[in-house]
Coordinates of C-alpha atoms in Angstrom, one line a residue:
M1 CA 0.0 0.0 0.0
I2 CA 2.7 2.5 1.0
S3 CA 4.8 1.7 -2.2
G4 CA 1.7 2.5 -4.3
V5 CA 1.3 5.9 -2.6
I6 CA 5.0 6.6 -3.0
S7 CA 5.0 5.7 -6.7
K8 CA 1.9 7.9 -7.3
T9 CA 3.5 10.8 -5.5
L10 CA 6.7 10.3 -7.6
S11 CA 4.7 10.2 -10.8
V12 CA 2.8 13.4 -9.9
K13 CA 6.1 15.1 -9.0
R14 CA 7.6 13.9 -12.3
L15 CA 4.7 15.3 -14.3
N16 CA 4.9 18.7 -12.6
D17 CA 8.7 18.8 -13.0
G18 CA 8.5 19.6 -16.7
D19 CA 7.3 16.7 -18.7
E20 CA 6.0 18.8 -21.5
N21 CA 4.5 15.9 -23.4
T22 CA 2.0 15.1 -20.7
Y23 CA -1.4 15.3 -22.3
N24 CA -4.7 14.9 -20.5
S25 CA -8.4 15.0 -21.3
L26 CA -8.6 18.7 -20.3
H27 CA -5.9 19.6 -22.8
S28 CA -7.6 17.6 -25.5
S29 CA -11.0 19.1 -25.0
L30 CA -9.6 22.6 -25.0
I31 CA -7.5 22.1 -28.1
E32 CA -10.6 20.6 -29.9
R33 CA -12.7 23.4 -28.6
K34 CA -15.1 21.0 -26.8
F35 CA -15.8 23.4 -24.0
D36 CA -18.8 21.5 -22.4
E37 CA -16.5 18.5 -22.2
A38 CA -13.7 20.5 -20.7
K39 CA -16.2 21.7 -18.0
R40 CA -17.2 18.2 -17.2
Y41 CA -13.5 17.2 -16.8
L42 CA -12.9 20.1 -14.6
I43 CA -15.9 19.1 -12.4
D44 CA -14.7 15.5 -12.2
D45 CA -11.2 16.5 -11.3
V46 CA -11.8 17.0 -7.6
N47 CA -8.1 17.2 -6.8
N48 CA -7.5 19.8 -9.5
F49 CA -4.7 17.7 -10.9
M50 CA -5.5 18.3 -14.6
V51 CA -5.2 22.1 -14.4
K52 CA -1.7 21.8 -12.9
I53 CA -0.1 20.0 -15.8
R54 CA 1.6 21.8 -18.7
Y55 CA 1.3 20.6 -22.3
N56 CA 3.7 22.0 -24.8
R57 CA 4.8 24.5 -22.2
D58 CA 1.3 25.9 -21.8
M59 CA -1.0 25.5 -18.8
P60 CA -4.7 24.8 -19.3
L61 CA -5.3 28.4 -18.3
H62 CA -3.2 29.6 -21.2
M63 CA -4.8 27.2 -23.6
A64 CA -8.3 28.3 -22.6
L65 CA -7.4 31.9 -23.3
L66 CA -5.7 31.0 -26.6
V67 CA -8.7 29.1 -27.9
D68 CA -11.3 31.6 -26.8
A69 CA -13.0 29.4 -24.2
P70 CA -16.0 30.9 -22.6
D71 CA -15.4 33.2 -19.6
D72 CA -17.0 30.8 -17.1
L73 CA -14.6 28.0 -18.1
V74 CA -11.6 30.3 -18.0
I75 CA -12.6 31.5 -14.5
S76 CA -13.2 28.0 -13.3
I77 CA -9.8 26.9 -14.5
Y78 CA -8.2 29.9 -12.8
K79 CA -10.0 29.3 -9.5
A80 CA -8.9 25.6 -9.6
Y81 CA -5.2 26.7 -10.0
P82 CA -4.7 30.5 -9.7
E83 CA -0.9 30.0 -9.6
A84 CA -1.0 29.3 -13.4
A85 CA -1.7 33.0 -13.9
N86 CA 1.9 33.7 -12.8
L87 CA 3.5 31.2 -15.1
M88 CA 4.6 32.0 -18.7
S89 CA 3.1 30.4 -21.8
R90 CA 5.3 28.8 -24.4
E91 CA 5.4 32.3 -26.1
G92 CA 6.8 33.8 -22.8
K93 CA 3.5 35.6 -22.1
S94 CA 1.5 35.7 -18.9
A95 CA -2.1 34.8 -18.8
L96 CA -3.0 38.5 -18.4
Q97 CA -1.0 39.4 -21.5
L98 CA -2.8 36.6 -23.4
A99 CA -6.2 37.9 -22.1
I100 CA -5.4 41.4 -23.3
E101 CA -4.2 40.3 -26.7
K102 CA -7.3 38.1 -27.2
R103 CA -9.5 40.9 -26.1
R104 CA -11.1 39.0 -23.3
S105 CA -13.8 40.5 -21.1
D106 CA -13.1 42.9 -18.3
K107 CA -14.2 40.3 -15.9
V108 CA -11.5 37.9 -17.0
R109 CA -8.8 40.6 -17.1
R110 CA -9.7 41.8 -13.6
M111 CA -9.6 38.3 -12.3
L112 CA -6.1 37.7 -13.8
R113 CA -4.9 41.0 -12.3
G114 CA -6.0 39.7 -8.9
E115 CA -8.7 42.2 -8.4
K116 CA -11.4 41.2 -6.0
S117 CA -14.9 41.5 -7.5
S118 CA -18.3 40.1 -6.5
S119 CA -19.0 39.7 -10.2
I120 CA -16.1 37.3 -10.7
R121 CA -17.8 34.1 -9.7
S122 CA -17.3 30.8 -11.4
P123 CA -20.2 28.4 -11.5
S124 CA -20.1 25.9 -8.7
R125 CA -19.6 22.2 -9.6
A126 CA -23.2 21.6 -8.4
S127 CA -24.7 24.3 -10.7
L128 CA -22.7 23.0 -13.7
R129 CA -24.1 19.5 -12.9
M130 CA -27.6 21.0 -12.7
K131 CA -27.2 22.6 -16.1
G132 CA -26.2 19.3 -17.6
M133 CA -29.1 17.6 -15.9
R134 CA -31.6 20.3 -17.1
R135 CA -30.3 19.8 -20.6
S136 CA -30.9 16.0 -20.4
V137 CA -34.3 16.4 -18.8
R138 CA -35.3 18.9 -21.5
S139 CA -34.1 16.4 -24.2
S140 CA -36.1 13.6 -22.5
L141 CA -39.2 15.7 -22.3
E142 CA -38.9 16.7 -26.0
L143 CA -38.6 13.0 -27.0
L144 CA -41.7 12.2 -24.9
L145 CA -43.7 15.1 -26.5
R146 CA -42.7 14.0 -30.0
S147 CA -43.7 10.4 -29.2
A148 CA -47.1 11.6 -27.8
R149 CA -47.7 13.7 -30.9
R150 CA -46.9 10.7 -33.1
N151 CA -49.3 8.5 -31.1
S152 CA -52.1 11.1 -31.3
L153 CA -51.6 11.5 -35.0
K154 CA -51.7 7.7 -35.5
S155 CA -54.9 7.4 -33.5
S156 CA -56.6 10.3 -35.4
V157 CA -55.6 8.8 -38.8
S158 CA -56.9 5.3 -37.8
K159 CA -60.4 6.8 -36.9

C-alpha cells in the first residue's frame, strides 16, 4: 500500500517537474474546442490535478485563453489553480497578457490582475451539474412530447 502511494507521489512530481509531453483530457477538450466536455473534466477533477499540468509549455489556463474558451470556463480553470496566472506560456507571455491580446472580457482581465470583485464568480460544480441535468431532462421531455404527438396522429388517422 505504501509503495503505491510513493509511486503515485513520484509520478505526480515527475509530471509537474516539466514533462512537456504530458497530455490529459482537459488539454484535449480545450484544443478541440469542446468546452462543455472541458467543463465536465474540470468538475470531475476533484483534486485539481489536470489544471496543474503543462502541455507543450502551456498551462490549461493559457490554452483556454488562446482558444477563446467561454469566460465561465476560464474563470473555473483559474479558480482551480490560480498560480497558473503567474506562469509564462510557451510564447513567454503571462495569462493576463494573453487575455489582453485576445480581447477577453473585463471580468477575466480583472480576475487575472488579482482584483477582487463580486461579479467574478465561477459556477459551482453543483450548478454545472444541474445545467447538464436540465439539458438531459429537456431532451427527454422533448422526446416524450414527440412520441405523444406521433401516437395522437396515428390514432386520429386510424379513426
